[in-house]
Tab-separated table of C-alpha atoms in Angstrom:
chain	number	residue	atom	x	y	z
A	28	MET	CA	84.481	102.630	207.279
A	29	ASP	CA	81.794	104.843	206.310
A	30	HIS	CA	84.649	107.974	206.055
A	31	ASN	CA	86.506	105.629	203.550
A	32	ARG	CA	83.243	105.174	201.624
A	33	ASP	CA	82.706	108.865	201.152
A	34	ALA	CA	86.211	109.035	200.225
A	35	ALA	CA	85.849	106.183	197.305
A	36	LEU	CA	82.823	107.561	195.982
A	37	LEU	CA	84.207	111.483	196.022
A	38	THR	CA	87.657	110.378	194.462
A	39	ALA	CA	85.558	108.507	191.699
A	40	LEU	CA	83.209	111.798	191.341
A	41	MET	CA	85.970	114.169	191.010
A	42	ASP	CA	87.613	111.476	188.127
A	43	ALA	CA	84.502	111.099	186.357
A	44	ALA	CA	83.228	115.157	185.981
A	45	ALA	CA	83.861	116.088	182.400
A	46	ASP	CA	83.625	120.064	184.209
A	47	ALA	CA	87.040	120.800	186.077
A	48	ILE	CA	86.549	120.755	190.147
A	49	ILE	CA	88.924	122.652	191.913
A	50	VAL	CA	88.871	122.041	196.574
A	51	ALA	CA	90.487	125.569	198.173
A	52	ASP	CA	90.479	126.538	201.698
A	53	ARG	CA	89.553	130.095	203.213
A	54	HIS	CA	92.552	132.137	201.885
A	55	GLY	CA	92.383	130.407	198.368
A	56	VAL	CA	95.083	127.876	198.614
A	57	MET	CA	93.979	124.499	195.980
A	58	GLN	CA	94.208	121.183	197.987
A	59	ARG	CA	92.445	118.858	195.489
A	60	VAL	CA	92.078	119.336	191.381
A	61	ASN	CA	90.244	117.206	189.330
A	62	PRO	CA	91.960	115.589	185.824
A	63	ALA	CA	89.572	118.150	184.367
A	64	ALA	CA	91.138	121.005	185.869
A	65	GLU	CA	94.382	119.803	184.700
A	66	GLN	CA	93.250	119.376	181.119
A	67	LEU	CA	91.537	122.545	181.267
A	68	PHE	CA	94.930	124.798	182.140
A	69	GLY	CA	97.564	122.807	181.575
A	70	PHE	CA	98.595	122.389	184.749
A	71	SER	CA	99.643	119.068	186.574
A	72	THR	CA	98.343	118.619	190.380
A	73	SER	CA	101.288	118.410	191.722
A	74	VAL	CA	101.482	121.665	190.715
A	75	LEU	CA	98.273	123.022	191.347
A	76	VAL	CA	97.856	121.801	194.900
A	77	GLY	CA	98.930	123.896	197.347
A	78	GLN	CA	99.142	127.008	195.171
A	79	SER	CA	96.558	130.256	195.189
A	80	VAL	CA	93.146	129.358	192.953
A	81	ASN	CA	94.676	133.167	191.527
A	82	VAL	CA	97.347	131.393	189.231
A	83	LEU	CA	94.311	130.691	187.231
A	84	MET	CA	93.204	134.182	186.628
A	85	PRO	CA	93.989	137.108	184.126
A	86	LYS	CA	95.454	140.006	186.161
A	87	ALA	CA	92.654	141.988	186.729
A	88	LEU	CA	90.343	139.455	188.213
A	89	ALA	CA	93.577	138.615	190.588
A	90	ASP	CA	93.892	141.049	191.994
A	91	VAL	CA	90.892	141.685	193.627
A	92	HIS	CA	89.908	137.737	193.886
A	93	ASP	CA	91.648	137.812	197.739
A	94	GLY	CA	89.066	140.995	198.687
A	95	PHE	CA	85.867	139.159	197.362
A	96	MET	CA	86.901	136.123	199.285
A	97	ALA	CA	87.536	138.231	202.793
A	98	HIS	CA	84.149	140.546	201.717
A	99	HIS	CA	82.449	136.541	201.596
A	100	LEU	CA	83.769	135.237	204.648
A	101	GLU	CA	83.165	138.247	206.647
A	102	THR	CA	79.768	139.395	205.791
A	103	GLY	CA	77.937	136.135	204.618
A	104	GLU	CA	76.878	138.134	201.599
A	105	LYS	CA	76.722	135.744	198.418
A	106	ARG	CA	78.087	137.445	195.243
A	107	ILE	CA	78.826	134.396	193.055
A	108	ILE	CA	78.398	131.274	196.209
A	109	GLY	CA	75.667	129.082	194.774
A	110	ILE	CA	74.841	131.378	191.788
A	111	GLY	CA	77.123	131.072	189.172
A	112	ARG	CA	77.981	133.182	186.472
A	113	ASP	CA	80.780	133.826	183.291
A	114	VAL	CA	84.671	134.762	184.440
A	115	GLU	CA	87.400	134.530	182.485
A	116	GLY	CA	90.529	132.084	183.296
A	117	LYS	CA	94.209	131.732	182.484
A	118	ARG	CA	95.618	128.970	180.714
A	119	ARG	CA	99.933	127.614	181.365
A	120	ASP	CA	100.668	129.165	178.332
A	121	GLY	CA	99.264	132.807	179.296
A	122	THR	CA	96.214	132.801	177.223
A	123	VAL	CA	93.148	133.711	178.392
A	124	PHE	CA	89.594	131.956	178.005
A	125	PRO	CA	85.796	132.391	178.878
A	126	LEU	CA	84.196	130.395	181.658
A	127	HIS	CA	81.317	129.485	183.723
A	128	LEU	CA	82.283	129.340	187.081
A	129	SER	CA	79.729	128.175	190.386
A	130	VAL	CA	81.255	128.092	193.690
A	131	GLY	CA	79.257	125.800	196.921
A	132	SER	CA	80.918	126.244	200.414
A	133	ALA	CA	81.006	124.042	203.471
A	134	GLU	CA	82.593	123.746	206.709
A	135	VAL	CA	85.099	121.003	207.087
A	136	GLY	CA	86.744	120.663	210.799
A	137	GLY	CA	85.725	124.123	211.600
A	138	ASP	CA	86.885	126.007	208.924
A	139	THR	CA	85.378	126.871	205.204
A	140	VAL	CA	86.080	124.952	202.046
A	141	PHE	CA	85.014	126.549	198.608
A	142	ILE	CA	84.097	123.975	195.950
A	143	ALA	CA	84.767	125.958	192.230
A	144	ILE	CA	83.025	123.659	188.885
A	145	LEU	CA	84.181	125.315	185.764
A	146	HIS	CA	83.042	125.003	182.250
A	147	ASP	CA	84.577	125.999	179.451
A	148	LEU	CA	82.836	127.911	176.892
A	149	THR	CA	85.148	128.446	174.154
A	150	GLU	CA	83.240	125.941	171.891
A	151	ARG	CA	79.942	127.445	173.438
A	152	HIS	CA	81.741	131.608	172.586
A	153	ALA	CA	83.115	130.069	168.976
A	154	ALA	CA	79.809	128.535	168.126
A	155	GLN	CA	77.489	131.861	169.448
A	156	GLU	CA	80.159	134.108	167.032
A	157	ALA	CA	79.584	131.820	163.861
A	158	LEU	CA	75.860	131.406	163.914
A	159	ALA	CA	75.730	135.341	164.832
A	160	ARG	CA	78.430	135.775	161.134
A	161	SER	CA	76.084	133.206	159.532
A	162	GLN	CA	73.056	135.644	160.604
A	163	ARG	CA	73.698	138.783	160.064
A	164	LEU	CA	74.875	137.224	156.143
A	165	ASP	CA	71.795	136.016	155.682
A	166	ALA	CA	70.048	139.582	156.716
A	167	VAL	CA	72.169	141.314	154.953
A	168	GLY	CA	71.680	138.464	151.485
A	169	GLN	CA	68.208	139.373	152.265
A	170	LEU	CA	68.025	143.192	152.550
A	171	THR	CA	70.693	143.003	149.097
A	172	GLY	CA	67.706	140.572	147.177
A	173	GLY	CA	65.628	142.927	147.870
A	174	VAL	CA	67.427	145.844	146.454
A	175	ALA	CA	68.552	144.315	143.751
A	176	HIS	CA	65.464	143.353	142.721
A	177	ASP	CA	63.632	146.702	142.609
A	178	PHE	CA	66.918	147.837	141.265
A	179	ASN	CA	67.066	145.393	138.117
A	180	ASN	CA	62.838	147.052	137.643
A	181	LEU	CA	64.730	150.449	137.373
A	182	LEU	CA	66.934	149.379	135.305
A	183	THR	CA	65.621	147.107	133.096
A	184	VAL	CA	62.895	150.718	131.988
A	185	ILE	CA	65.887	152.646	131.786
A	186	ILE	CA	67.728	150.631	129.218
A	187	GLY	CA	64.361	149.988	127.443
A	188	ASN	CA	63.931	153.995	126.794
A	189	LEU	CA	67.637	153.960	125.716
A	190	GLU	CA	67.118	150.951	123.387
A	191	LEU	CA	64.107	152.690	122.013
A	192	LEU	CA	65.771	156.097	121.440
A	193	GLN	CA	68.320	154.676	119.735
A	194	MET	CA	66.334	152.526	117.502
A	195	ARG	CA	64.335	156.439	116.876
A	196	GLY	CA	67.572	157.798	115.152
A	197	ALA	CA	70.167	160.240	116.709
A	198	ASP	CA	72.536	162.258	115.420
A	199	GLU	CA	76.446	161.570	116.858
A	200	ARG	CA	76.954	162.960	119.754
A	201	GLN	CA	73.387	161.447	120.954
A	202	THR	CA	74.315	158.326	119.856
A	203	GLY	CA	77.302	158.738	122.197
A	204	LEU	CA	75.787	159.844	125.176
A	205	ILE	CA	72.613	156.653	124.129
A	206	ASP	CA	76.114	153.903	124.189
A	207	ASP	CA	77.535	155.584	127.296
A	208	ALA	CA	74.403	155.622	129.341
A	209	LEU	CA	74.021	152.313	128.356
A	210	THR	CA	77.400	150.588	129.382
A	211	SER	CA	76.555	152.237	132.952
A	212	ALA	CA	73.107	150.556	132.482
A	213	GLU	CA	74.434	147.158	131.960
A	214	LEU	CA	77.351	147.627	134.615
A	215	GLY	CA	74.891	148.230	136.899
A	216	ALA	CA	72.710	145.098	136.252
A	217	ASP	CA	75.641	143.184	136.207
A	218	LEU	CA	75.864	144.617	139.540
A	219	THR	CA	72.685	143.975	140.918
A	220	ARG	CA	72.876	139.980	139.346
A	221	ARG	CA	75.990	139.236	141.806
A	222	LEU	CA	73.460	141.003	144.847
A	223	LEU	CA	71.218	138.467	143.570
A	224	VAL	CA	73.587	135.676	144.004
A	225	PHE	CA	74.995	136.361	147.349
A	226	ALA	CA	71.376	136.655	148.316
A	227	ARG	CA	71.353	133.025	146.897
A	228	LYS	CA	68.564	133.763	144.908
A	229	GLY	CA	70.818	134.568	141.307
A	230	ASP	CA	69.077	132.430	138.104
A	231	LEU	CA	71.737	129.478	138.772
A	232	LYS	CA	71.688	127.494	135.555
A	233	PRO	CA	73.332	123.893	137.062
A	234	VAL	CA	73.966	120.889	135.086
A	235	GLU	CA	76.775	117.978	135.589
A	236	VAL	CA	80.370	118.491	135.569
A	237	ASP	CA	83.577	117.258	136.434
A	238	LEU	CA	84.971	120.261	138.236
A	239	ARG	CA	88.302	119.450	136.821
A	240	ALA	CA	87.495	119.719	132.951
A	241	GLN	CA	86.020	123.287	134.306
A	242	CYS	CA	89.494	124.529	136.193
A	243	ARG	CA	91.070	123.768	133.047
A	244	ASP	CA	89.116	126.103	131.057
A	245	ALA	CA	89.491	128.692	133.303
A	246	LEU	CA	92.765	128.259	133.166
A	247	ALA	CA	92.890	129.115	129.698
A	248	ILE	CA	91.360	132.871	131.250
A	249	LEU	CA	93.546	133.718	133.848
A	250	ARG	CA	96.579	132.253	132.120
A	251	ARG	CA	96.319	135.418	130.257
A	252	THR	CA	94.795	137.717	132.479
A	253	ILE	CA	96.868	137.399	135.546
A	254	GLY	CA	100.431	138.430	133.506
A	255	GLU	CA	103.979	136.474	133.658
A	256	ARG	CA	104.745	137.140	137.102
A	257	TYR	CA	102.088	134.526	138.117
A	258	GLN	CA	102.154	130.839	138.743
A	259	ILE	CA	99.859	128.244	138.383
A	260	ARG	CA	100.282	125.177	139.515
A	261	THR	CA	97.238	122.209	139.751
A	262	ASP	CA	96.813	119.356	141.877
A	263	PHE	CA	94.177	117.649	140.496
A	264	ALA	CA	92.769	113.759	142.300
A	265	LYS	CA	92.964	110.643	139.294
A	266	THR	CA	89.460	110.506	140.011
A	267	VAL	CA	87.103	112.888	140.713
A	268	SER	CA	83.096	112.803	141.199
A	269	LYS	CA	80.828	115.101	138.962
A	270	VAL	CA	78.800	117.865	140.606
A	271	MET	CA	75.230	119.426	139.902
A	272	ILE	CA	76.575	123.128	139.861
A	273	ASP	CA	76.459	126.415	137.254
A	274	PRO	CA	79.213	125.574	135.032
A	275	VAL	CA	79.857	129.803	133.916
A	276	GLN	CA	79.276	131.088	137.764
A	277	LEU	CA	81.699	128.759	138.727
A	278	GLN	CA	84.528	130.027	136.728
A	279	SER	CA	83.602	133.555	137.349
A	280	ALA	CA	84.340	132.877	141.009
A	281	LEU	CA	87.595	130.213	140.215
A	282	ILE	CA	88.712	134.435	138.676
A	283	ASN	CA	87.412	136.204	141.297
A	284	LEU	CA	89.214	134.073	143.937
A	285	ALA	CA	92.593	133.964	141.447
A	286	LEU	CA	92.394	137.407	141.357
A	287	ASN	CA	92.110	138.434	144.345
A	288	ALA	CA	95.423	136.311	144.965
A	289	ARG	CA	96.895	138.301	142.531
A	290	ASP	CA	96.457	141.495	144.666
A	291	ALA	CA	97.926	139.643	147.311
A	292	MET	CA	101.055	139.110	145.021
A	293	PRO	CA	102.273	142.803	143.933
A	294	GLU	CA	105.601	141.423	143.473
A	295	GLY	CA	104.296	138.508	141.503
A	296	GLY	CA	104.156	134.098	142.836
A	297	GLU	CA	102.252	131.552	143.529
A	298	PHE	CA	99.357	129.522	143.354
A	299	LEU	CA	97.899	126.471	143.460
A	300	ILE	CA	94.562	125.304	142.330
A	301	SER	CA	93.759	121.438	143.251
A	302	VAL	CA	90.359	119.677	143.045
A	303	ALA	CA	89.809	116.366	144.905
A	304	ASP	CA	86.884	113.919	146.857
A	305	ILE	CA	86.824	114.178	150.126
A	306	THR	CA	84.447	112.759	153.087
A	307	ILE	CA	83.652	114.208	155.453
A	308	ASP	CA	82.297	111.544	158.084
A	309	ASP	CA	84.243	111.893	161.573
A	310	HIS	CA	83.378	113.988	164.319
A	311	TYR	CA	86.720	116.349	164.805
A	312	MET	CA	86.693	116.794	161.004
A	313	ALA	CA	83.411	118.483	160.922
A	314	GLN	CA	83.488	120.045	164.174
A	315	GLU	CA	86.764	121.830	162.524
A	316	THR	CA	85.392	122.656	158.834
A	317	ASP	CA	81.111	123.139	159.829
A	318	ILE	CA	80.183	120.897	157.327
A	319	GLN	CA	77.660	118.566	157.686
A	320	PRO	CA	78.914	114.736	156.834
A	321	GLY	CA	78.541	113.363	153.420
A	322	HIS	CA	80.708	113.321	149.970
A	323	TYR	CA	81.883	116.457	148.579
A	324	VAL	CA	84.536	117.369	146.104
A	325	ARG	CA	86.859	119.963	147.366
A	326	LEU	CA	88.146	123.091	145.448
A	327	PHE	CA	91.033	124.466	146.542
A	328	VAL	CA	93.076	127.591	145.736
A	329	SER	CA	95.963	128.912	147.483
A	330	ASP	CA	97.728	131.705	147.279
A	331	ASP	CA	101.564	132.437	148.825
A	332	GLY	CA	100.992	136.150	149.049
A	333	GLU	CA	99.980	138.901	151.843
A	334	GLY	CA	97.822	136.668	153.912
A	335	MET	CA	94.682	138.384	155.450
A	336	PRO	CA	94.159	140.162	159.111
A	337	LEU	CA	91.951	138.482	161.507
A	338	GLU	CA	88.854	141.190	161.053
A	339	ALA	CA	89.257	140.906	157.002
A	340	GLN	CA	89.185	137.216	157.598
A	341	ARG	CA	85.351	137.295	159.509
A	342	ARG	CA	84.428	139.595	157.245
A	343	ALA	CA	85.881	138.342	153.859
A	344	PHE	CA	82.158	137.531	152.641
A	345	GLU	CA	80.628	140.752	153.625
A	346	PRO	CA	79.081	142.265	150.322
A	347	PHE	CA	81.008	146.040	149.944
A	348	PHE	CA	83.348	145.078	152.400
A	349	THR	CA	86.440	145.575	150.870
A	350	THR	CA	91.034	145.824	151.522
A	351	LYS	CA	91.058	147.257	148.207
A	352	ALA	CA	89.132	150.582	148.684
A	353	GLU	CA	92.096	153.004	147.024
A	354	SER	CA	92.317	150.157	143.729
A	355	GLY	CA	88.278	150.170	142.883
A	356	GLY	CA	87.024	147.173	144.902
A	357	THR	CA	83.718	146.750	145.154
A	358	GLY	CA	83.733	144.074	147.821
A	359	LEU	CA	81.388	141.853	146.162
A	360	GLY	CA	83.900	138.781	144.582
A	361	LEU	CA	83.941	136.653	147.581
A	362	ALA	CA	80.312	137.651	148.302
A	363	MET	CA	79.540	136.607	144.994
A	364	VAL	CA	81.798	133.041	145.749
A	365	TYR	CA	79.603	132.777	148.887
A	366	GLY	CA	76.610	133.056	147.806
A	367	PHE	CA	77.050	130.868	144.529
A	368	VAL	CA	78.625	128.021	146.361
A	369	ARG	CA	75.919	128.590	149.494
A	370	GLN	CA	72.653	128.425	146.676
A	371	SER	CA	74.827	125.490	144.907
A	372	GLY	CA	73.994	123.653	148.381
A	373	GLY	CA	78.401	123.946	148.811
A	374	HIS	CA	79.986	125.119	151.986
A	375	ILE	CA	83.043	127.645	151.590
A	376	THR	CA	86.058	127.822	154.627
A	377	LEU	CA	88.822	130.529	154.446
A	378	TYR	CA	92.365	129.956	155.884
A	379	SER	CA	95.333	132.303	156.162
A	380	GLU	CA	98.233	133.510	157.800
A	381	LEU	CA	99.227	137.317	157.662
A	382	GLY	CA	102.613	137.186	155.470
A	383	HIS	CA	102.325	133.779	154.314
A	384	GLY	CA	99.096	133.440	152.280
A	385	THR	CA	95.675	132.095	152.037
A	386	SER	CA	93.435	129.346	150.855
A	387	PHE	CA	89.766	129.007	150.056
A	388	GLY	CA	88.229	125.741	150.546
A	389	LEU	CA	85.075	124.882	148.273
A	390	TYR	CA	83.314	121.872	149.019
A	391	PHE	CA	80.369	121.019	146.634
A	392	PRO	CA	78.441	117.529	147.480
A	393	ALA	CA	79.246	114.999	145.116
A	394	LEU	CA	76.578	113.428	143.095
A	395	ARG	CA	78.406	109.607	143.495
A	396	PRO	CA	81.614	109.454	144.872
A	397	ALA	CA	84.042	108.255	142.537
A	398	SER	CA	85.790	105.500	143.931
A	399	THR	CA	84.417	102.870	147.651
A	400	PRO	CA	84.834	105.604	150.042
A	401	GLN	CA	87.080	105.399	153.087
A	402	THR	CA	86.041	103.247	156.507
A	403	SER	CA	84.087	105.990	158.334
A	404	GLY	CA	86.016	107.753	160.858
A	405	GLU	CA	83.215	107.365	163.215
A	406	ASP	CA	83.298	103.381	162.616
A	407	ARG	CA	85.970	103.726	163.026
A	408	MET	CA	86.566	105.926	166.782
A	409	GLY	CA	86.960	102.581	168.450
A	410	ASN	CA	89.447	99.645	169.094
A	411	ASP	CA	90.068	99.794	164.992
A	412	LEU	CA	92.182	102.860	165.051
A	413	PRO	CA	95.326	102.486	165.819
A	414	ARG	CA	96.053	104.096	169.454
A	415	GLY	CA	98.595	104.629	171.698
A	416	THR	CA	100.195	103.591	174.871
A	417	GLY	CA	100.542	106.645	176.840
A	418	GLN	CA	103.262	108.345	174.878
A	419	VAL	CA	103.629	111.982	175.131
A	420	VAL	CA	102.604	114.125	172.132
A	421	LEU	CA	103.776	117.908	172.044
A	422	VAL	CA	100.957	120.222	170.248
A	423	VAL	CA	102.137	122.938	169.095
A	424	GLU	CA	99.724	125.304	167.687
A	425	ASP	CA	98.983	129.396	167.979
A	426	ASN	CA	94.753	129.305	167.268
A	427	PRO	CA	93.209	128.521	170.613
A	428	HIS	CA	90.051	127.051	169.343
A	429	VAL	CA	92.644	124.783	166.843
A	430	ARG	CA	94.773	123.733	169.884
A	431	LYS	CA	92.155	122.740	171.738
A	432	LEU	CA	89.978	120.302	169.652
A	433	SER	CA	94.022	118.617	168.610
A	434	VAL	CA	94.647	118.023	171.596
A	435	ALA	CA	91.457	115.825	172.715
A	436	ARG	CA	91.552	114.509	169.354
A	437	ILE	CA	95.248	113.083	170.467
A	438	ARG	CA	94.235	112.415	174.022
A	439	ASP	CA	91.125	110.151	172.132
A	440	LEU	CA	93.928	107.853	170.333
A	441	GLY	CA	95.398	107.295	173.649
A	442	TYR	CA	98.156	109.681	173.749
A	443	GLN	CA	99.302	112.017	176.731
A	444	THR	CA	99.465	115.869	175.371
A	445	LEU	CA	101.976	119.249	176.009
A	446	GLU	CA	100.727	121.949	174.151
A	447	ALA	CA	102.554	125.148	173.745
A	448	THR	CA	101.554	128.669	171.480
A	449	SER	CA	104.722	129.152	169.246
A	450	GLY	CA	107.135	127.352	168.287
A	451	ASP	CA	109.979	129.126	170.725
A	452	ASP	CA	107.457	128.204	173.525
A	453	ALA	CA	108.041	124.322	172.167
A	454	TYR	CA	111.336	124.977	172.308
A	455	ALA	CA	112.010	126.286	175.332
A	456	LEU	CA	110.080	123.928	176.739
A	457	LEU	CA	112.029	120.670	175.014
A	458	GLY	CA	114.415	122.358	177.146
A	459	THR	CA	113.322	121.893	180.326
A	460	GLY	CA	113.922	117.954	180.060
A	461	LEU	CA	109.857	117.029	179.506
A	462	ARG	CA	109.574	113.637	178.129
A	463	VAL	CA	108.507	114.307	174.666
A	464	ASP	CA	108.214	111.824	172.101
A	465	VAL	CA	106.245	113.297	169.264
A	466	LEU	CA	106.373	116.834	168.123
A	467	PHE	CA	102.749	117.906	166.223
A	468	SER	CA	103.363	121.271	165.403
A	469	ASP	CA	101.738	123.855	162.840
A	470	LEU	CA	103.692	125.269	159.583
A	471	VAL	CA	103.023	129.047	160.276
A	472	MET	CA	103.422	130.451	163.727
A	473	PRO	CA	104.182	133.507	165.826
A	474	GLY	CA	107.796	134.331	166.602
A	475	SER	CA	110.977	133.444	165.552
A	476	LEU	CA	110.689	129.587	165.008
A	477	ASN	CA	107.767	128.412	161.936
A	478	GLY	CA	107.955	124.857	162.038
A	479	TYR	CA	109.888	123.652	159.571
A	480	ASP	CA	112.955	125.629	161.680
A	481	LEU	CA	111.377	124.406	165.369
A	482	ALA	CA	111.439	120.976	163.121
A	483	ALA	CA	115.003	121.576	162.206
A	484	LYS	CA	115.949	122.639	166.098
A	485	VAL	CA	114.262	119.697	167.532
A	486	ARG	CA	115.960	117.020	164.594
A	487	ALA	CA	119.538	118.659	165.387
A	488	GLU	CA	119.127	118.600	169.062
A	489	HIS	CA	116.174	115.964	170.715
A	490	PRO	CA	117.095	113.030	167.810
A	491	HIS	CA	114.860	110.789	169.606
A	492	VAL	CA	111.359	112.833	169.572
A	493	LYS	CA	109.449	111.978	166.500
A	494	ILE	CA	108.035	115.121	163.837
A	495	LEU	CA	104.711	115.442	162.237
A	496	LEU	CA	103.686	119.157	160.828
A	497	THR	CA	100.302	120.304	159.935
A	498	SER	CA	99.373	122.977	157.968
A	499	GLY	CA	96.086	124.609	156.783
A	500	TYR	CA	97.069	125.765	152.760
A	501	ALA	CA	96.039	122.996	150.079
A	502	SER	CA	99.114	122.524	149.398
A	503	ASP	CA	102.412	123.621	150.902
A	504	VAL	CA	102.819	126.893	148.701
A	505	VAL	CA	104.785	128.448	151.530
A	506	THR	CA	108.125	126.501	151.512
A	507	GLY	CA	109.874	128.539	149.398
A	508	LYS	CA	109.229	131.862	151.399
A	509	MET	CA	110.587	129.771	154.687
A	510	GLY	CA	113.551	128.236	152.809
A	511	ALA	CA	112.450	124.563	154.298
A	512	THR	CA	113.876	121.718	151.801
A	513	GLY	CA	110.576	119.692	151.489
A	514	GLU	CA	111.687	116.320	153.483
A	515	TYR	CA	108.876	116.793	155.665
A	516	ARG	CA	105.875	115.691	155.337
A	517	ILE	CA	102.758	117.586	156.230
A	518	LEU	CA	99.377	116.132	157.231
A	519	HIS	CA	96.896	118.750	155.422
A	520	LYS	CA	94.134	120.764	157.394
A	521	PRO	CA	91.194	119.527	158.032
A	522	TYR	CA	92.225	115.600	158.259
A	523	ARG	CA	90.303	112.702	159.308
A	524	HIS	CA	90.600	111.203	162.829
A	525	SER	CA	91.858	108.025	161.040
A	526	ASP	CA	94.796	110.302	159.343
A	527	LEU	CA	95.841	111.605	162.723
A	528	ALA	CA	95.889	108.133	163.975
A	529	GLU	CA	97.459	106.542	161.408
A	530	ARG	CA	100.613	109.294	161.400
A	531	LEU	CA	101.488	108.990	164.459
A	532	GLN	CA	101.977	105.195	164.420
A	533	ALA	CA	103.312	105.314	161.443
A	534	LEU	CA	105.987	107.584	163.556
A	535	LEU	CA	106.017	105.732	166.725
């Protein structure tokens, strides 16, 4: 009877654990896994039990793991038993991710049994990277702020003396030299002003404004500046809250973003400017955007140009980092935009895919919500949200952090999930005959099948599967490039938990 009770307690403990737990024999063959391990690695229990733990490791670690186990069993030396260490795991789809591994051992019936507890470090590493990036930008901001202040003092002396020389009279040759020197000094002063904005020490003059009106004023300048090969579209909400910002700096930021978009489309193209209220009151959405909950006015600037590689995205807001050195770029444009938004109490996001374009999101705190806000996503996390009844959703997303977040959201709503990292992988998975009720796919992915291509194949070959697509662009600026007809509705990132729940319910 005690044995049955202990077995029941062990089962309850493993099922309740948030971390993955794996029980293996002395040969590394898995005897038991808990539900968290299934979710973490993407395998079912029936697949894992009876296999070597090596299938959950990258090749380099798997090649030496059996030797580590044999060494421990022969010598009793503990390199990891009872100590714990950070390692890497491998999911079913082949992606490698960071783990903290703790291992214990016990003698059961004369045999050695190992119990491993594995904690996913993906989110911690992402948070640490984001913090380090923020700290680096703050440090650079302090440095550039100090340099800019000192440089401004020097320029004040230079410009003042040049103007005195002008007033005392000079011949034509001297006047030309003085004018050239003054022009260069003024350019230097403008450079330091932009450095001070990045350092969040600029002299902003915020007033209460309507972002739509400010965008229209900037468009009057942009349409004359960027040329006829570029089409500018706007998408302004009918009602938008006021924000407290410096209108001159906003227009400067808009022009910077638009000129960057133009440079990313050397053969011409289109970009979209959209303005709308948004309420960040959803745990998942706040996590995805790294923005504090509250009411904001969001300004999106999107293009369908060349896109940015990951390294450029990571360093985009650093001063003097530029991908346009050959054309004379200073690398201060985006740094100035970043500093202005942050000094205004806002936040900026960047989404880009190589070959498909870039989208910047500028979030400014709303002074007053323009309309009654929707019911809080946090308040609707329980029974008020429409929920699934175990239907299977195939999540197709190449970004591992976004994929993990999407899976967590969908499971929280009562659905089962399958995962794929590309359209090609998702199409192959559907071909195996696994049950899939909904395809939830990103629009832009690596491989031969983008989201639209995958949706078209699924609609033709698996008509029972419902389709929901998602995109990080402010609007579907890549539709024409992908040859799509626009027949699919897009759930735009970032989206609220309630939006996802309602879309899934509507499909099913």
